[in-house]
Coordinates of C-alpha atoms and ligand atoms in Angstrom, one line a residue:
M1077 CA 45.1 -5.2 30.7
E1078 CA 42.5 -2.7 29.5
E1079 CA 40.7 -0.4 32.0
G1080 CA 37.1 -1.8 33.7
V1081 CA 37.3 -5.4 33.0
R1082 CA 35.5 -7.6 34.9
R1083 CA 35.8 -11.3 35.5
I1084 CA 32.7 -13.2 36.1
T1085 CA 33.6 -17.1 37.6
G1086 CA 31.6 -20.0 37.0
A1087 CA 29.4 -18.5 34.4
R1088 CA 27.1 -19.9 31.9
L1089 CA 27.6 -17.8 28.3
I1090 CA 25.6 -17.6 25.1
D1091 CA 27.5 -15.9 22.6
H1092 CA 25.7 -14.4 19.6
D1093 CA 25.6 -17.5 17.5
G1094 CA 23.8 -19.6 20.4
V1095 CA 26.7 -21.5 21.3
V1096 CA 26.7 -22.5 25.3
Q1097 CA 30.1 -21.8 27.1
D1098 CA 30.6 -22.8 30.8
G1099 CA 33.8 -21.2 32.6
N1100 CA 35.1 -18.0 33.2
F1101 CA 35.1 -14.8 31.4
L1102 CA 36.5 -11.4 31.4
L1103 CA 33.8 -8.8 30.5
H1104 CA 35.1 -5.7 28.3
P1105 CA 34.0 -2.4 28.9
D1106 CA 32.9 -2.3 24.9
G1107 CA 30.3 -5.3 25.6
S1108 CA 32.7 -7.8 24.3
Y1109 CA 34.0 -11.0 26.2
S1110 CA 37.0 -13.3 26.4
K1111 CA 37.8 -16.4 28.4
S1112 CA 39.7 -15.5 31.5
K1113 CA 43.2 -17.2 32.5
G1114 CA 42.6 -16.2 36.2
D1115 CA 45.5 -13.8 36.7
E1116 CA 44.0 -10.7 34.9
D1117 CA 44.1 -7.1 36.4
V1118 CA 40.4 -6.7 37.0
V1119 CA 38.1 -3.8 38.7
E1120 CA 35.6 -6.4 39.8
N1121 CA 35.3 -10.2 40.6
I1122 CA 31.5 -11.1 40.3
D1123 CA 30.2 -14.9 40.9
G1124 CA 28.9 -16.2 38.2
S1125 CA 27.1 -19.2 39.7
T1126 CA 23.6 -18.2 39.8
R1127 CA 23.9 -15.4 36.3
L1128 CA 24.1 -16.1 32.2
V1129 CA 26.0 -13.9 30.4
T1130 CA 24.4 -13.4 26.8
R1131 CA 23.2 -10.5 24.7
S1132 CA 20.2 -8.4 26.3
L1133 CA 16.7 -9.2 25.8
Q1134 CA 14.1 -7.2 23.8
N1135 CA 10.3 -7.4 24.7
W1136 CA 8.4 -6.5 21.6
H1137 CA 4.9 -6.3 23.5
T1138 CA 4.2 -4.2 26.4
H1139 CA 2.2 -1.6 28.0
L1140 CA 5.1 -0.6 30.5
A1141 CA 2.8 1.8 32.5
M1142 CA 0.6 -0.5 32.9
I1143 CA 3.0 -2.4 36.2
L1144 CA 0.7 0.1 38.2
N1145 CA -2.0 -2.1 37.3
R1146 CA 0.0 -5.2 38.0
S1147 CA -2.6 -8.0 40.2
M1148 CA -5.9 -5.9 39.5
G1149 CA -8.2 -8.3 38.3
E1150 CA -5.4 -10.9 38.6
G1151 CA -6.6 -14.4 36.6
L1152 CA -9.9 -13.2 35.0
P1153 CA -10.8 -13.9 30.9
L1154 CA -9.4 -10.9 29.2
M1155 CA -12.6 -9.2 28.1
E1156 CA -14.0 -9.1 31.8
W1157 CA -10.5 -8.1 33.3
L1158 CA -10.5 -4.9 30.5
E1159 CA -14.0 -4.3 31.3
T1160 CA -14.4 -4.6 35.2
S1161 CA -10.5 -3.7 36.1
I1162 CA -8.8 -1.9 33.3
F1163 CA -10.5 0.4 31.6
P1164 CA -12.3 2.1 34.6
V1165 CA -9.0 2.6 36.1
E1166 CA -7.9 3.9 32.8
K1167 CA -10.6 6.5 32.5
G1168 CA -8.9 8.7 35.9
L1169 CA -5.1 7.9 34.0
T1170 CA -2.8 11.4 33.9
A1171 CA 0.2 11.6 31.9
E1172 CA 1.8 11.8 35.6
F1173 CA 0.7 8.3 35.9
V1174 CA 2.0 7.4 32.7
E1175 CA 5.6 9.0 33.4
V1176 CA 5.8 6.7 36.9
G1177 CA 4.7 3.4 35.7
T1178 CA 7.0 3.6 32.3
R1179 CA 9.6 4.9 34.6
A1180 CA 8.9 1.9 37.1
A1181 CA 8.8 -0.9 34.2
V1182 CA 11.7 0.5 32.8
A1183 CA 13.4 -0.2 35.9
E1184 CA 12.1 -3.6 36.4
M1185 CA 13.4 -4.0 32.6
I1186 CA 17.0 -2.8 33.0
S1187 CA 17.1 -5.2 36.4
T1188 CA 16.3 -8.4 34.2
G1189 CA 18.7 -7.6 31.6
T1190 CA 16.1 -6.0 28.9
T1191 CA 17.3 -3.4 27.0
F1192 CA 14.6 -2.6 24.4
A1193 CA 10.7 -2.6 24.6
C1194 CA 8.4 -2.1 21.8
D1195 CA 5.1 -0.4 24.0
M1196 CA 1.5 0.6 23.0
Y1197 CA 0.7 2.7 25.6
Y1198 CA -1.4 6.1 26.1
H1199 CA 0.5 9.6 26.4
P1200 CA 3.4 8.0 24.0
D1201 CA 5.0 11.2 23.9
V1202 CA 5.7 11.0 27.4
V1203 CA 6.5 7.0 27.4
A1204 CA 9.3 7.8 24.6
G1205 CA 10.7 10.7 27.1
V1206 CA 11.5 8.2 30.0
L1207 CA 12.7 5.5 27.4
V1208 CA 15.3 8.1 26.3
E1209 CA 16.0 9.3 29.7
S1210 CA 16.8 6.0 30.9
G1211 CA 19.0 5.0 27.5
V1212 CA 17.4 2.1 26.7
R1213 CA 16.2 1.5 22.8
G1214 CA 12.6 1.2 22.1
I1215 CA 9.5 1.8 20.0
S1216 CA 6.8 3.9 21.2
C1217 CA 3.1 3.2 19.7
G1218 CA 0.3 5.4 20.8
P1219 CA -2.5 2.9 20.7
I1220 CA -5.2 4.1 18.0
T1221 CA -8.9 2.9 19.1
D1222 CA -12.2 4.3 18.1
F1223 CA -13.4 4.8 21.2
P1224 CA -12.1 7.6 23.6
T1225 CA -9.1 6.9 25.8
P1226 CA -7.2 9.1 28.2
S1227 CA -5.0 10.4 25.7
Y1228 CA -7.4 11.0 22.9
P1229 CA -10.4 11.7 24.5
S1230 CA -12.3 12.1 21.3
G1231 CA -11.6 9.0 19.7
G1232 CA -10.1 7.6 16.5
A1233 CA -9.5 10.1 14.6
E1234 CA -7.7 12.7 17.2
A1235 CA -5.2 9.4 18.0
L1236 CA -4.3 9.2 14.5
Q1237 CA -4.0 13.3 13.8
M1238 CA -1.9 13.4 17.9
M1239 CA 0.1 10.3 16.0
D1240 CA 1.0 12.3 12.7
G1241 CA 2.3 15.0 14.7
L1242 CA 4.6 12.9 16.5
L1243 CA 5.4 11.4 13.6
R1244 CA 6.2 14.3 11.6
G1245 CA 8.7 15.7 14.7
G1246 CA 10.5 12.9 14.0
A1247 CA 12.9 10.3 16.3
P1248 CA 12.8 11.3 19.7
S1249 CA 16.7 9.8 19.8
E1250 CA 18.8 7.8 18.0
R1251 CA 17.3 4.7 20.4
V1252 CA 14.0 5.4 20.6
E1253 CA 11.4 5.8 17.8
Y1254 CA 7.7 6.3 17.4
G1255 CA 5.3 3.9 15.6
I1256 CA 2.0 3.4 15.0
G1257 CA -0.2 1.0 17.9
T1258 CA -3.8 0.0 15.8
H1259 CA -5.0 -1.5 19.4
S1260 CA -7.1 -4.6 17.4
V1261 CA -9.8 -5.7 14.8
Y1262 CA -12.4 -5.2 17.6
S1263 CA -11.5 -1.5 18.6
C1264 CA -10.9 -0.2 15.2
S1265 CA -13.0 0.5 12.3
E1266 CA -11.7 -0.5 8.8
E1267 CA -11.5 3.2 8.0
T1268 CA -8.9 3.1 10.9
L1269 CA -7.0 0.4 10.2
L1270 CA -6.6 1.9 6.7
K1271 CA -5.6 5.2 7.5
A1272 CA -3.2 3.6 10.5
S1273 CA -1.6 1.6 7.6
E1274 CA -1.5 4.4 4.9
M1275 CA 0.3 6.6 8.0
A1276 CA 2.9 4.2 8.5
A1277 CA 3.6 3.9 4.7
E1278 CA 4.0 7.5 4.7
H1279 CA 6.7 7.7 7.8
G1280 CA 7.9 4.5 7.3
S1281 CA 7.3 3.3 10.8
I1282 CA 6.1 0.1 12.5
L1283 CA 2.3 -1.1 12.8
H1284 CA 1.6 -2.7 16.1
I1285 CA -1.6 -4.5 16.7
H1286 CA -3.1 -7.2 18.9
T1287 CA -3.9 -10.1 16.8
S1288 CA -6.1 -13.1 17.6
E1289 CA -5.4 -12.9 21.2
T1290 CA -8.6 -14.8 22.3
R1291 CA -10.7 -17.7 20.8
K1292 CA -13.6 -15.0 21.1
E1293 CA -11.6 -12.0 19.0
V1294 CA -11.4 -14.5 16.4
A1295 CA -14.8 -15.8 16.8
D1296 CA -16.4 -12.4 16.3
C1297 CA -14.1 -11.1 13.7
H1298 CA -15.2 -14.3 11.6
A1299 CA -18.7 -13.5 12.6
E1300 CA -18.5 -10.2 11.5
H1301 CA -16.1 -10.6 8.2
G1302 CA -16.3 -13.8 7.3
M1303 CA -12.7 -14.0 7.8
Y1304 CA -10.3 -14.9 10.7
P1305 CA -8.4 -11.3 11.9
V1306 CA -5.2 -12.0 10.1
E1307 CA -7.2 -13.0 7.0
Y1308 CA -9.0 -9.7 7.6
L1309 CA -6.4 -7.3 8.1
D1310 CA -5.3 -8.9 5.1
S1311 CA -7.7 -7.9 2.8
L1312 CA -7.8 -4.7 3.7
G1313 CA -4.2 -4.1 3.1
Y1314 CA -3.6 -3.1 6.6
F1315 CA 0.3 -4.9 6.5
Q1316 CA 3.1 -2.8 6.5
S1317 CA 5.8 -4.5 4.3
A1318 CA 9.1 -5.5 6.1
E1319 CA 10.9 -2.7 4.3
D1320 CA 9.3 -0.1 5.1
G1321 CA 8.8 -0.8 8.6
G1322 CA 7.0 -3.7 9.3
T1323 CA 4.0 -5.3 11.2
V1324 CA 4.0 -6.4 14.9
C1325 CA 1.2 -8.6 15.6
A1326 CA 1.5 -9.4 19.5
H1327 CA -0.4 -12.7 20.6
C1328 CA -1.4 -14.8 17.4
G1329 CA -2.3 -17.1 20.2
W1330 CA -5.4 -18.5 17.8
V1331 CA -4.2 -18.4 14.0
T1332 CA -5.2 -20.9 11.4
K1333 CA -2.3 -22.1 9.2
R1334 CA -3.5 -20.2 5.9
E1335 CA -3.2 -16.9 8.6
M1336 CA 0.4 -18.1 9.1
R1337 CA 1.3 -18.2 5.8
I1338 CA -0.2 -14.7 5.4
L1339 CA 2.1 -13.4 8.2
S1340 CA 5.1 -14.9 6.5
G1341 CA 4.7 -13.4 3.0
H1342 CA 4.4 -9.7 4.9
G1343 CA 7.7 -10.4 7.1
A1344 CA 5.0 -9.8 9.5
H1345 CA 6.5 -10.8 13.4
A1346 CA 3.9 -12.7 15.8
V1347 CA 4.9 -12.0 19.2
H1348 CA 4.1 -14.3 21.4
C1349 CA 3.3 -13.1 24.9
P1350 CA 3.3 -16.8 26.7
T1351 CA 2.1 -15.6 30.2
S1352 CA -0.5 -13.5 29.3
N1353 CA -1.6 -16.1 26.5
Q1354 CA -2.1 -18.7 29.4
Ligands
LIG1342 ZN1 -1.2 -6.0 24.7

C-alpha cells in the first residue's frame, strides 16, 4: 500500500461522472479514490457518515473581502443595501482590510471544500496575492465603475488603466489570473463597457459583470436604452467569446428567453447566486 492513504467509512461519494456510491473508500494522496476492503494499512480512518466525498467546489461569483461586511444591513433590498450600508463603509476601505477579509474568506472556502473563486473586488492585486499564498485557484477581477472607488479614486478611466497594467504583468501564478470586472450596466457607461471588452479581447482575459440582478435594474435599463441588459450588452458588442476568455454574467435573475439565447450564442456563463437572489 502506498503511503499517505486515508480510509473514509460510511461515506457517500459522487464521482466525476456524477455517479453516487455509498460505502468505504480509500483516498489516495494524488486525489484519486478506490473501494476499501477494510483491512488496508492507512494513516487515518475518517468517519464519513456526515461527509460527502466529491470533486472540490467552485464559486464563480465572489466579493471575498466582503466577508467583513457580513450581516451589515442584512435583509435590505439591493440598492438600499448598497447605498446605505455598503458604499459608505467602502469609502474607508484600505488594501489592508481587503487582505485581511480575503484571507478570512479563503479560509472559509477551504473549510467548505471550495478551491476556486472568480472574485470581483477592489485592490485586485492584493486579492490575487492572498489567493496565490493560500494555494487555491482563482480569477481576480478588478471592478470597473465610472464613479470613484476605494482602489481607483478618480474613476473608470483609472480603473481601466490599472487593470490593463496588471494584465500586462501576466498571471500572478499558475493557479491565479486576472480578469476584468465591469461592475454592471448601471455603473458603467457605454464607453467604459466597450473599452473593457476591447481590453479583455486583447489580453484573452474573462469579462465579469453583474447582469439583471434586480427587476429595477432591468426596468431602468429598458427605460434608458429600449433594451433589457443582456440585449443592451449584445448591441454594444460587449460579450467576449468563449474561446477568448469568455464572459461571466453574475445573477441573471431576470432575463428573458431571448436574452438566454443571446447568452448561449456567446457561450457566456450565467452564474446564479441563489441566496443573494432570494
Ligand atoms: Zn456581486
